[in-house]
Coordinates of C-alpha atoms and ligand atoms in Angstrom, one line a residue:
E17 CA -173.6 -108.2 -33.4
V18 CA -175.9 -110.3 -35.5
V19 CA -177.7 -112.8 -33.1
D20 CA -180.1 -114.4 -35.5
R21 CA -180.7 -114.5 -39.2
D22 CA -183.1 -116.1 -41.8
A23 CA -183.4 -115.7 -45.6
D24 CA -184.9 -112.3 -45.4
S25 CA -183.8 -110.6 -42.2
V26 CA -181.3 -110.4 -39.3
I27 CA -181.6 -109.6 -35.6
V28 CA -178.9 -107.2 -34.5
R29 CA -178.1 -106.7 -30.8
A30 CA -176.5 -103.4 -29.9
G31 CA -175.2 -102.1 -26.6
A32 CA -176.8 -99.1 -25.1
G33 CA -173.6 -97.1 -25.0
V34 CA -172.9 -97.4 -28.7
E35 CA -173.3 -94.2 -30.6
W36 CA -176.6 -94.4 -32.6
D37 CA -175.1 -93.2 -35.9
R38 CA -172.2 -95.7 -35.6
L39 CA -174.9 -98.5 -35.4
V40 CA -176.7 -97.1 -38.5
E41 CA -173.4 -96.8 -40.4
W42 CA -172.5 -100.4 -39.5
C43 CA -175.9 -101.8 -40.5
V44 CA -175.8 -99.9 -43.8
D45 CA -172.3 -101.2 -44.6
K46 CA -173.5 -104.7 -43.9
G47 CA -176.5 -104.3 -46.2
F48 CA -179.1 -104.5 -43.4
G49 CA -182.0 -102.2 -44.1
G50 CA -184.5 -100.4 -41.9
I51 CA -182.7 -97.6 -40.0
E52 CA -180.9 -95.8 -42.9
N53 CA -183.5 -93.0 -42.7
L54 CA -182.5 -92.5 -39.0
S55 CA -179.0 -91.6 -40.0
Y56 CA -177.2 -88.9 -38.2
I57 CA -179.5 -88.6 -35.2
P58 CA -177.3 -87.6 -32.3
G59 CA -177.2 -89.7 -29.2
D60 CA -176.7 -93.3 -28.1
V61 CA -178.5 -96.6 -28.8
G62 CA -179.9 -96.8 -25.2
A63 CA -181.8 -93.6 -25.7
A64 CA -183.4 -94.6 -29.0
P65 CA -186.4 -96.5 -27.4
V66 CA -186.9 -93.8 -24.8
Q67 CA -188.4 -91.3 -27.2
N68 CA -188.9 -93.7 -30.0
I69 CA -186.6 -91.7 -32.3
G70 CA -187.9 -91.0 -35.7
A71 CA -187.1 -89.2 -38.9
Y72 CA -188.1 -89.2 -42.6
G73 CA -191.0 -91.6 -42.3
V74 CA -189.3 -94.2 -40.1
E75 CA -189.6 -94.7 -36.3
F76 CA -187.4 -96.8 -34.1
N77 CA -190.3 -99.0 -33.2
D78 CA -190.6 -100.1 -36.8
V79 CA -187.5 -102.3 -36.2
F80 CA -187.5 -102.8 -32.5
V81 CA -187.8 -106.4 -31.2
K82 CA -186.9 -106.2 -27.5
C83 CA -184.5 -104.6 -25.1
D84 CA -182.7 -105.7 -22.0
A85 CA -182.8 -103.4 -19.0
V86 CA -181.9 -103.2 -15.3
L87 CA -184.5 -101.9 -12.9
I88 CA -182.9 -99.2 -10.7
E89 CA -185.0 -100.0 -7.6
D90 CA -183.8 -103.5 -7.1
G91 CA -181.2 -104.2 -9.8
R92 CA -183.4 -106.8 -11.4
E93 CA -182.5 -107.7 -15.0
V94 CA -185.6 -107.6 -17.2
C95 CA -186.5 -107.8 -20.9
F96 CA -189.1 -105.6 -22.6
G97 CA -190.9 -106.8 -25.7
K98 CA -192.4 -104.4 -28.2
E99 CA -195.9 -104.7 -26.6
D100 CA -194.5 -103.7 -23.2
C101 CA -192.9 -100.5 -24.4
G102 CA -196.0 -98.4 -25.2
F103 CA -194.3 -96.9 -28.3
D104 CA -196.0 -93.9 -29.7
Y105 CA -195.0 -90.7 -31.6
R106 CA -191.8 -89.6 -29.7
N107 CA -193.0 -91.5 -26.7
S108 CA -192.6 -94.8 -24.8
I109 CA -193.0 -96.3 -21.4
F110 CA -189.4 -95.2 -20.7
K111 CA -190.5 -91.5 -21.0
Q112 CA -193.6 -92.1 -18.8
E113 CA -194.2 -94.8 -16.1
L114 CA -190.6 -96.1 -16.2
K115 CA -188.9 -92.6 -16.5
N116 CA -185.7 -92.8 -14.5
K117 CA -186.6 -96.3 -13.3
A118 CA -185.0 -98.6 -15.8
I119 CA -181.6 -98.5 -17.5
I120 CA -181.7 -100.0 -21.0
T121 CA -178.5 -102.1 -21.6
F122 CA -179.1 -103.7 -25.0
V123 CA -181.5 -103.3 -27.8
Y124 CA -182.4 -105.9 -30.4
I125 CA -183.6 -104.8 -33.8
K126 CA -184.9 -106.7 -36.9
L127 CA -183.4 -105.5 -40.2
Q128 CA -184.2 -106.5 -43.7
L129 CA -181.8 -108.2 -46.2
K130 CA -184.0 -107.1 -49.1
P131 CA -185.1 -103.7 -47.8
V132 CA -188.1 -101.7 -49.1
F133 CA -186.9 -98.1 -49.2
K134 CA -188.9 -95.3 -47.7
L135 CA -188.4 -92.2 -49.8
D136 CA -191.7 -90.4 -49.7
Y137 CA -191.0 -88.2 -46.7
G138 CA -189.9 -84.6 -47.1
N139 CA -187.2 -84.0 -49.8
V140 CA -185.5 -87.4 -49.5
K141 CA -186.1 -88.3 -53.2
T142 CA -184.8 -85.0 -54.4
A143 CA -181.6 -85.2 -52.3
L144 CA -181.1 -88.8 -53.4
K145 CA -180.9 -87.7 -57.0
G146 CA -177.5 -86.3 -56.3
Y147 CA -176.2 -89.7 -55.3
G148 CA -177.6 -92.1 -57.9
E149 CA -179.8 -95.1 -57.5
A150 CA -181.8 -95.9 -54.3
S151 CA -179.5 -98.0 -52.1
L152 CA -178.9 -98.1 -48.4
S153 CA -175.6 -96.1 -48.6
N154 CA -177.0 -93.5 -51.0
I155 CA -180.1 -93.0 -48.9
R156 CA -177.8 -92.6 -45.8
K157 CA -175.7 -90.0 -47.7
A158 CA -178.8 -88.1 -48.8
I159 CA -180.3 -88.0 -45.3
I160 CA -177.0 -86.8 -43.9
E161 CA -176.8 -84.1 -46.5
I162 CA -180.4 -82.9 -45.7
R163 CA -179.7 -82.9 -42.0
R164 CA -176.4 -81.1 -42.3
T165 CA -178.0 -78.4 -44.4
K166 CA -181.1 -78.0 -42.3
L167 CA -180.1 -78.6 -38.7
P168 CA -177.7 -76.5 -36.6
D169 CA -174.6 -78.3 -35.4
P170 CA -174.9 -78.7 -31.6
A171 CA -171.1 -78.1 -31.4
K172 CA -171.7 -74.6 -32.6
F173 CA -175.1 -73.7 -31.3
G174 CA -176.5 -75.6 -28.3
N175 CA -179.8 -77.2 -29.2
A176 CA -181.9 -80.3 -28.5
G177 CA -183.2 -80.9 -32.0
S178 CA -186.9 -80.5 -32.5
F179 CA -188.3 -78.7 -29.5
F180 CA -192.0 -79.4 -30.3
K181 CA -193.8 -82.5 -31.5
N182 CA -195.8 -82.2 -34.7
P183 CA -199.4 -81.9 -33.5
I184 CA -201.9 -84.6 -34.5
V185 CA -205.3 -82.8 -34.9
D186 CA -208.9 -83.5 -36.0
I187 CA -209.5 -83.2 -39.7
E188 CA -212.1 -80.5 -38.9
L189 CA -209.4 -78.3 -37.4
L190 CA -207.3 -78.8 -40.5
K191 CA -210.2 -77.7 -42.7
N192 CA -210.6 -74.5 -40.6
I193 CA -206.9 -73.7 -41.1
Q194 CA -207.2 -74.4 -44.8
K195 CA -209.9 -71.7 -45.1
E196 CA -207.1 -69.1 -44.5
Y197 CA -204.0 -71.1 -45.6
D198 CA -204.7 -73.5 -48.5
D199 CA -201.0 -74.4 -48.5
V200 CA -201.0 -76.0 -45.0
P201 CA -199.0 -79.2 -45.3
F202 CA -200.3 -82.3 -43.5
Y203 CA -199.6 -86.0 -43.2
E204 CA -201.9 -88.9 -42.5
S205 CA -201.9 -90.3 -39.0
S206 CA -202.7 -93.8 -37.7
D207 CA -206.0 -92.5 -36.6
K208 CA -207.9 -91.8 -39.9
A209 CA -209.9 -89.0 -38.3
K210 CA -206.8 -87.0 -37.6
V211 CA -203.8 -85.6 -39.4
K212 CA -200.3 -84.5 -38.5
I213 CA -199.4 -80.9 -39.2
P214 CA -195.8 -79.9 -39.2
A215 CA -195.3 -77.6 -36.2
A216 CA -192.4 -75.9 -38.1
W217 CA -194.9 -74.7 -40.7
M218 CA -197.0 -73.0 -38.1
I219 CA -194.1 -71.4 -36.3
D220 CA -192.7 -70.2 -39.6
K221 CA -196.1 -68.8 -40.7
L222 CA -196.2 -66.8 -37.5
G223 CA -192.8 -65.2 -38.3
W224 CA -190.8 -66.9 -35.6
K225 CA -188.2 -68.6 -37.9
G226 CA -184.8 -66.9 -37.3
R227 CA -186.2 -64.6 -34.6
V228 CA -183.8 -63.8 -31.8
S229 CA -184.8 -63.3 -28.2
G230 CA -181.9 -62.3 -26.1
K231 CA -179.4 -65.1 -26.3
A232 CA -181.9 -67.6 -27.5
A233 CA -183.3 -67.9 -31.0
V234 CA -185.4 -69.9 -33.4
H235 CA -183.1 -71.4 -36.0
K236 CA -183.1 -69.6 -39.3
D237 CA -183.4 -72.8 -41.4
Q238 CA -185.5 -75.0 -39.1
A239 CA -188.3 -73.4 -37.1
L240 CA -188.7 -76.4 -34.9
V241 CA -185.3 -76.0 -33.4
L242 CA -184.5 -73.5 -30.6
I243 CA -180.9 -72.6 -30.3
N244 CA -178.6 -71.1 -27.7
L245 CA -176.6 -68.3 -29.3
G246 CA -174.2 -68.5 -26.4
G247 CA -174.9 -68.1 -22.7
A248 CA -178.7 -68.3 -22.8
S249 CA -180.2 -69.7 -19.6
G250 CA -182.7 -72.6 -19.5
T251 CA -185.3 -70.0 -18.5
E252 CA -184.6 -67.9 -21.6
I253 CA -185.1 -70.9 -23.9
Y254 CA -188.2 -71.9 -22.0
Q255 CA -189.7 -68.4 -22.2
L256 CA -189.0 -68.3 -25.9
S257 CA -190.8 -71.6 -26.3
Q258 CA -193.8 -70.3 -24.2
S259 CA -194.1 -67.3 -26.5
I260 CA -194.2 -69.6 -29.5
E261 CA -196.8 -71.9 -27.9
R262 CA -199.0 -68.9 -27.1
D263 CA -198.9 -67.6 -30.6
V264 CA -199.6 -71.0 -32.2
K265 CA -202.6 -71.4 -29.8
D266 CA -204.0 -68.0 -30.5
K267 CA -203.7 -68.3 -34.3
F268 CA -204.3 -72.0 -35.0
D269 CA -206.1 -73.1 -31.8
I270 CA -203.5 -75.9 -31.5
S271 CA -201.6 -76.6 -28.2
L272 CA -198.0 -77.5 -29.1
E273 CA -196.5 -80.3 -27.0
R274 CA -192.8 -80.3 -26.2
E275 CA -190.7 -83.1 -27.6
V276 CA -187.8 -82.2 -25.3
S277 CA -187.9 -83.2 -21.6
L278 CA -187.6 -80.3 -19.1
I279 CA -185.1 -80.9 -16.3
Ligands
FAD30 C1 -179.3 -81.6 -33.8 C2 -180.3 -82.6 -33.2 C3 -181.1 -83.3 -34.1 C4 -182.0 -84.3 -33.6 N1 -182.8 -85.0 -34.5 C5 -183.7 -85.9 -34.0 C6 -184.5 -86.6 -34.9 O1 -184.5 -86.4 -36.1 N2 -185.4 -87.5 -34.4 C7 -185.5 -87.8 -33.0 O2 -186.3 -88.6 -32.6 N3 -184.7 -87.1 -32.2 C8 -183.8 -86.2 -32.6 N4 -183.0 -85.5 -31.7 C9 -183.1 -85.8 -30.3 C10 -182.0 -86.8 -29.8 O3 -181.0 -87.0 -30.7 C11 -182.6 -88.1 -29.4 O4 -183.6 -87.9 -28.4 C12 -181.6 -89.1 -28.8 O5 -182.1 -90.3 -28.7 C13 -180.9 -88.6 -27.6 O6 -179.8 -89.5 -27.3 P1 -178.9 -89.2 -26.0 O7 -178.0 -90.4 -25.9 O8 -178.2 -87.9 -26.2 O9 -179.9 -89.2 -24.8 P2 -180.0 -88.2 -23.6 O10 -180.5 -86.9 -24.1 O11 -178.8 -88.3 -22.7 O12 -181.3 -88.9 -22.9 C14 -182.6 -88.8 -23.3 C15 -183.5 -89.5 -22.3 O13 -183.3 -90.9 -22.4 C16 -182.9 -91.4 -21.2 N5 -181.9 -92.5 -21.4 C17 -180.7 -92.3 -22.1 N6 -180.1 -93.5 -22.2 C18 -180.8 -94.4 -21.5 C19 -180.7 -95.8 -21.2 N7 -179.6 -96.5 -21.6 N8 -181.7 -96.4 -20.5 C20 -182.7 -95.7 -20.0 N9 -182.9 -94.4 -20.3 C21 -182.0 -93.7 -21.0 C22 -182.3 -90.2 -20.4 O14 -182.5 -90.4 -19.0 C23 -183.2 -89.1 -20.9 O15 -184.5 -89.1 -20.2 C24 -182.1 -84.6 -32.2 C25 -181.2 -83.9 -31.3 C26 -180.3 -82.9 -31.8 C27 -179.4 -82.2 -30.9

């Protein structure tokens, strides 16, 4: 529901149990901009702050205002503002100090009535051409199309989305890699002395994309996603991830960090 509004923006309150993409759809339909690039990410609203979900140049913390939560230890109801949450790239206090200690019940996000679209990431602009002018609903359609084409459907092949984070490395290291690969893609990071290199590019360069290891595999269209071909154990998936990590370390001198949580 909309709990506050001014000439330029609205504050939307959403329950933790709402499916994330239903919230995105609702906001897009109402003309509220800010999370359209996060369309079609599986999961519920309450999990969005936990790993600060992000895609196509937008992160959840860009719109986050606050969240209500219950502390598991004593049942106390608390409210976390943005500065309390320690948001970072696929990280927050809920994945660290407060892991399994707080249950998020509601999130509050600030969305724009005259949104500025973010179209510069990946192939968003190209996909958008198929739908017409830049608008919230066309951007949502383009993002859904990209994701449907590139990512495996979890209903067919078990997967957790991106298995690794994109590493943020010193520019010097990037220059070293460029000596051998002048096509290495990279993105600026908030720290100007560092850049973000797509982990998928490295995994692909090392020939892992599409490779099968027993009942586990690296997805054929998206090297960041490890899939269960049917009946793979957690250990098999883990061992595959370890082999990839070792190869990336040997070749690029970069230690990949997992985006997924191990249980
Ligand atoms: C095909 C695919 C594509 C994906 N693409 C992306 C992507 O583009 N960007 C991205 O960021 N992620 C992506 N993911 C990862 C996933 O969608 C997100 O991490 C999502 O937020 C998980 O939601 P969930 O409800 O399934 O949470 P779960 O996996 O059930 O939980 C995740 C963590 O959050 C905690 N948690 C869940 N709900 C609450 C709550 N209410 N209060 C406190 N803690 C809670 C859990 O304890 C757990 O530690 C993708 C996953 C898949 C399978």
